[in-house]
Amino acid sequence: MIQLMEKREGENQTAITEFILLGFGDLPELPTFLFLIFLVIYIVTMAGNLLIIAVVVTDQHLHTPMYFFLGNLSFLETCYTSTILPRMLASLLTGDRTIFVGGCMTQFFFFCFLATTECYLLAAMSYDRYLAICKPLHYGTRMNGRLCFQLAAGCWISGFLPCTVMMSFMSQLIFCGPNEMDHFFCDFTPMLKLSCSDTSLITLVLYIFSFLDAVSPFLLTLTSYVCIISTILRIPSTTGRQKAFSTCSSHLIIVALFYGTIMIVYMLPKSNTLRALNKAFSVIYTVLTPLANPLIYSLRNREVKVALRNAVRKCMDLIKN
């Protein structure tokens, strides 16, 4: 009898099939303005990252380890921003904030997978810059094509596997109400708040994976840059220091922007007064960081600017002919 009651109770708890993403519901007078802003950001992000991928692939001068990783990062950013922005734009345009539980789980999986992969990819890029600046005589032999491919593949696999394990736990959660999620995309903590299940085990798994897949790559990246900066400071000439720093400054900006905002969002207390601030910082690492990647690398990198000018010149010649 007790088992029958528990079964019926479990059946009742699975009644919720949709979540309501409140998004920016506290700004009801600005949906059109927000839609236009995010639409422009999405178009520029996609165009910029796809352009960098095309230039890296087609320009022989950019077939180096640094630009190989940059091409991977740009491809990741196009997928990353497409996981969140199209759904947000549709919600702002139509006013429909509902999302199926399965769709929410899928969005979270791709967000988790791509964000984790980016942590590893940024660490691999920092290791590349470490070898180039701190071990220049050994750079050509150590950072060969085979190692580049292995590092890139390792980054993608290391992002995919833990998120697949997380999803196996997430799929067992039961949602019985309420179904309003105070966020603009399906993130881990807001989803757990809506679950009626015991979340202690999945929270422990999250902490373990967070250390392995976010903190560890960050510490590797930080260690690489400590070595890089100490090496740069020992260069006697000002011109030499500036040249060495210019090769890693763009990547350092991306690292600071990505990790800085993630730490603020996930380490700040989850109080009501900081909820809006957390949401604003979430916009930075989910929306603005993918936008900043092509802008920073195209505006601050001389080789990329030269490759872009050559590509534009070739396109103009084709049009004229």
C-alpha positions as CSV (number, residue, x, y, z in Angstrom):
1,M,0.0,0.0,0.0
2,I,2.8,2.4,0.9
3,Q,4.7,1.6,-2.3
4,L,1.5,2.3,-4.3
5,M,1.1,5.7,-2.6
6,E,4.8,6.5,-3.3
7,K,4.3,5.6,-6.9
8,R,1.2,7.8,-7.2
9,E,3.0,10.6,-5.5
10,G,5.9,10.2,-8.0
11,E,3.5,10.3,-10.9
12,N,1.9,13.5,-9.6
13,Q,5.4,15.1,-9.2
14,T,6.2,14.6,-12.9
15,A,3.2,16.7,-13.9
16,I,5.3,19.7,-14.7
17,T,6.6,19.6,-18.3
18,E,7.5,23.2,-18.9
19,F,9.5,25.9,-17.2
20,I,9.0,29.7,-17.4
21,L,12.2,31.6,-18.0
22,L,11.5,34.9,-16.4
23,G,14.6,36.4,-18.1
24,F,14.4,40.2,-18.0
25,G,10.8,40.3,-16.9
26,D,11.8,43.0,-14.4
27,L,12.3,45.3,-17.5
28,P,8.8,44.9,-19.1
29,E,9.1,48.2,-20.9
30,L,12.2,47.3,-22.9
31,P,11.6,44.0,-24.8
32,T,11.9,45.6,-28.2
33,F,15.1,47.5,-27.3
34,L,16.6,44.3,-25.7
35,F,15.6,42.3,-28.7
36,L,17.4,44.7,-31.1
37,I,20.5,44.9,-28.9
38,F,20.8,41.1,-28.6
39,L,20.0,40.6,-32.3
40,V,22.9,42.9,-33.3
41,I,25.2,41.2,-30.8
42,Y,24.3,37.7,-32.2
43,I,24.8,38.8,-35.8
44,V,28.2,40.4,-35.1
45,T,29.3,37.5,-32.9
46,M,28.4,34.9,-35.6
47,A,29.9,36.9,-38.4
48,G,33.1,37.8,-36.6
49,N,33.8,34.3,-35.3
50,L,33.0,32.7,-38.7
51,L,35.2,35.2,-40.4
52,I,38.1,34.4,-38.1
53,I,37.6,30.7,-38.8
54,A,37.6,31.3,-42.6
55,V,40.7,33.5,-42.4
56,V,42.6,31.0,-40.2
57,V,41.7,28.1,-42.6
58,T,42.5,29.9,-45.9
59,D,45.5,32.0,-45.0
60,Q,48.7,30.0,-45.0
61,H,50.5,32.5,-42.8
62,L,48.0,31.7,-40.0
63,H,48.7,27.9,-40.1
64,T,50.5,28.0,-36.7
65,P,49.6,26.5,-33.3
66,M,48.3,29.9,-31.9
67,Y,45.8,30.4,-34.7
68,F,44.9,26.7,-34.8
69,F,43.6,27.1,-31.2
70,L,42.1,30.5,-32.1
71,G,40.1,28.8,-34.8
72,N,38.9,26.2,-32.3
73,L,37.9,29.0,-29.9
74,S,36.0,30.8,-32.6
75,F,34.1,27.7,-33.6
76,L,33.3,27.0,-29.9
77,E,32.0,30.6,-29.5
78,T,29.6,30.3,-32.5
79,C,28.1,27.2,-30.9
80,Y,28.2,28.7,-27.4
81,T,26.3,31.8,-28.3
82,S,23.8,29.8,-30.5
83,T,23.0,27.7,-27.4
84,I,21.5,30.7,-25.6
85,L,20.8,33.7,-27.8
86,P,18.3,32.3,-30.4
87,R,16.0,31.1,-27.6
88,M,16.3,34.4,-25.8
89,L,15.6,36.4,-28.9
90,A,12.5,34.3,-29.6
91,S,11.3,34.9,-26.1
92,L,11.8,38.7,-26.4
93,L,10.1,38.8,-29.7
94,T,7.0,36.7,-29.0
95,G,6.7,37.1,-25.2
96,D,6.6,33.3,-24.8
97,R,8.9,32.5,-22.0
98,T,8.0,28.8,-21.6
99,I,10.5,26.0,-22.4
100,F,9.9,22.3,-22.1
101,V,11.8,20.5,-19.4
102,G,13.6,18.4,-22.0
103,G,14.6,21.5,-24.0
104,C,15.9,23.1,-20.8
105,M,18.0,20.0,-20.1
106,T,19.3,20.0,-23.6
107,Q,20.2,23.7,-23.4
108,F,22.0,23.2,-20.1
109,F,23.9,20.2,-21.5
110,F,25.3,22.2,-24.4
111,F,26.0,25.2,-22.2
112,C,27.9,23.0,-19.7
113,F,29.8,21.1,-22.5
114,L,30.9,24.3,-24.3
115,A,31.7,26.3,-21.2
116,T,33.8,23.4,-19.8
117,T,35.6,23.0,-23.2
118,E,36.4,26.7,-23.2
119,C,38.1,26.4,-19.8
120,Y,40.4,23.7,-21.2
121,L,40.9,25.5,-24.5
122,L,42.0,28.7,-22.8
123,A,44.4,26.6,-20.7
124,A,45.8,25.0,-23.9
125,M,46.2,28.4,-25.5
126,S,48.0,29.7,-22.4
127,Y,50.4,26.7,-22.6
128,D,51.1,27.5,-26.2
129,R,52.0,31.1,-25.3
130,Y,54.1,29.8,-22.3
131,L,56.2,27.6,-24.7
132,A,56.5,30.5,-27.3
133,I,57.7,33.0,-24.7
134,C,59.4,31.0,-22.0
135,K,60.9,28.2,-24.1
136,P,61.3,29.8,-27.6
137,L,64.2,27.5,-28.7
138,H,62.1,24.4,-28.0
139,Y,58.7,25.8,-29.3
140,G,59.0,24.4,-32.8
141,T,59.7,20.9,-31.7
142,R,57.4,20.7,-28.8
143,M,54.3,22.4,-30.2
144,N,54.0,20.4,-33.4
145,G,50.9,19.6,-35.3
146,R,50.3,16.3,-33.6
147,L,50.4,17.9,-30.1
148,C,48.1,20.7,-31.2
149,F,45.6,18.2,-32.5
150,Q,45.9,16.1,-29.3
151,L,45.4,19.2,-27.0
152,A,42.4,20.4,-29.0
153,A,40.8,16.9,-29.0
154,G,41.5,16.6,-25.3
155,C,39.8,19.9,-24.6
156,W,36.6,18.8,-26.5
157,I,36.5,15.4,-24.9
158,S,37.2,16.8,-21.4
159,G,34.2,19.1,-21.9
160,F,31.9,16.4,-23.2
161,L,32.4,13.6,-20.7
162,P,31.8,15.3,-17.4
163,C,28.7,17.0,-18.7
164,T,27.3,13.7,-20.0
165,V,27.7,12.3,-16.5
166,M,26.0,15.4,-15.0
167,M,23.1,15.0,-17.4
168,S,22.7,11.4,-16.3
169,F,22.1,12.7,-12.8
170,M,20.0,15.7,-14.0
171,S,17.7,13.4,-16.0
172,Q,16.6,11.7,-12.7
173,L,15.3,14.9,-11.1
174,I,11.6,15.4,-10.5
175,F,10.0,18.8,-10.9
176,C,6.7,19.3,-9.1
177,G,6.4,23.1,-8.9
178,P,6.8,26.0,-8.9
179,N,8.1,26.2,-12.5
180,E,9.3,29.8,-12.7
181,M,13.1,30.1,-13.3
182,D,14.5,33.6,-12.6
183,H,17.1,33.5,-15.3
184,F,17.3,34.0,-19.1
185,F,18.7,30.5,-19.8
186,C,18.7,27.0,-18.1
187,D,21.5,27.1,-15.6
188,F,22.3,24.5,-13.0
189,T,21.4,26.3,-9.8
190,P,18.1,27.7,-10.9
191,M,17.0,24.2,-12.1
192,L,18.0,22.6,-8.8
193,K,15.9,25.1,-6.9
194,L,12.8,23.9,-8.8
195,S,13.4,20.2,-8.2
196,C,11.5,18.2,-5.6
197,S,14.2,15.5,-5.5
198,D,17.1,15.1,-3.1
199,T,19.8,17.2,-4.8
200,S,22.7,16.5,-2.3
201,L,24.4,13.9,-4.5
202,I,24.2,15.9,-7.7
203,T,25.5,18.9,-5.8
204,L,28.5,16.9,-4.6
205,V,29.1,15.7,-8.2
206,L,28.9,19.3,-9.4
207,Y,31.5,20.4,-6.8
208,I,33.9,17.6,-7.9
209,F,33.5,18.4,-11.6
210,S,33.8,22.1,-11.0
211,F,37.2,21.6,-9.3
212,L,38.4,19.2,-12.0
213,D,37.0,21.0,-15.0
214,A,37.0,24.7,-14.1
215,V,39.4,25.4,-11.2
216,S,42.2,23.1,-12.5
217,P,42.3,24.7,-16.0
218,F,42.1,28.1,-14.4
219,L,45.1,27.3,-12.1
220,L,47.0,26.0,-15.1
221,T,46.2,29.1,-17.1
222,L,47.2,31.3,-14.1
223,T,50.5,29.4,-13.6
224,S,51.3,29.8,-17.3
225,Y,50.8,33.6,-17.2
226,V,52.8,33.9,-14.0
227,C,55.7,32.3,-15.8
228,I,55.1,34.4,-18.9
229,I,55.0,37.7,-17.1
230,S,58.1,36.9,-15.1
231,T,59.9,36.0,-18.3
232,I,58.7,39.2,-20.0
233,L,59.9,41.4,-17.1
234,R,63.4,39.9,-17.5
235,I,63.7,41.0,-21.1
236,P,66.2,43.9,-21.1
237,S,64.7,46.0,-23.9
238,T,61.4,47.8,-23.8
239,T,60.7,46.9,-27.4
240,G,61.3,43.3,-26.7
241,R,59.0,43.3,-23.7
242,Q,56.2,45.0,-25.7
243,K,56.6,42.6,-28.6
244,A,56.5,39.6,-26.2
245,F,53.5,40.9,-24.3
246,S,51.6,41.7,-27.5
247,T,51.6,38.0,-28.5
248,C,49.5,37.1,-25.5
249,S,47.6,40.2,-24.5
250,S,44.5,39.4,-26.5
251,H,44.3,35.9,-25.0
252,L,44.8,37.4,-21.5
253,I,41.9,39.8,-22.0
254,I,39.6,36.9,-23.0
255,V,40.8,34.9,-20.0
256,A,40.2,37.7,-17.5
257,L,36.7,38.5,-19.0
258,F,35.6,34.9,-19.0
259,Y,36.9,33.7,-15.6
260,G,36.3,37.0,-13.9
261,T,32.6,37.1,-14.6
262,I,32.1,33.4,-14.0
263,M,33.7,33.7,-10.5
264,I,31.5,36.7,-9.7
265,V,28.3,34.9,-10.7
266,Y,29.0,31.6,-9.0
267,M,30.9,32.8,-5.9
268,L,28.7,35.7,-4.9
269,P,26.0,35.0,-2.3
270,K,22.7,34.1,-3.8
271,S,20.7,36.9,-2.1
272,N,17.8,38.8,-3.6
273,T,19.7,42.0,-3.7
274,L,22.5,40.4,-5.8
275,R,20.1,38.4,-8.1
276,A,19.9,41.2,-10.7
277,L,23.7,41.7,-10.5
278,N,24.3,38.0,-11.1
279,K,22.1,38.1,-14.1
280,A,23.9,41.0,-15.6
281,F,27.3,39.3,-15.1
282,S,25.8,36.1,-16.7
283,V,25.1,38.2,-19.8
284,I,28.8,39.1,-19.9
285,Y,30.2,35.5,-20.0
286,T,27.4,34.0,-22.1
287,V,26.8,36.8,-24.6
288,L,29.5,39.4,-24.5
289,T,32.6,37.1,-24.2
290,P,31.8,35.4,-27.6
291,L,31.4,38.9,-29.1
292,A,34.7,40.1,-27.6
293,N,36.7,37.2,-29.0
294,P,36.6,38.3,-32.7
295,L,36.7,42.0,-31.9
296,I,39.8,41.7,-29.6
297,Y,41.7,39.4,-31.9
298,S,40.9,41.4,-35.0
299,L,41.6,44.8,-33.5
300,R,44.7,43.9,-31.5
301,N,46.4,41.3,-33.7
302,R,48.4,42.6,-36.6
303,E,48.6,39.2,-38.4
304,V,44.8,38.8,-38.2
305,K,44.3,42.3,-39.5
306,V,46.7,41.7,-42.4
307,A,45.0,38.4,-43.2
308,L,41.6,40.1,-43.2
309,R,42.8,42.9,-45.5
310,N,44.2,40.3,-47.9
311,A,40.9,38.4,-47.8
312,V,38.9,41.5,-48.5
313,R,41.2,42.4,-51.4
314,K,40.8,39.0,-52.9
315,C,37.0,39.2,-52.6
316,M,37.0,42.6,-54.3
317,D,39.2,41.3,-57.1
318,L,36.8,38.4,-57.7
319,I,33.8,40.8,-57.8
320,K,35.6,43.0,-60.3
321,N,36.5,40.1,-62.6
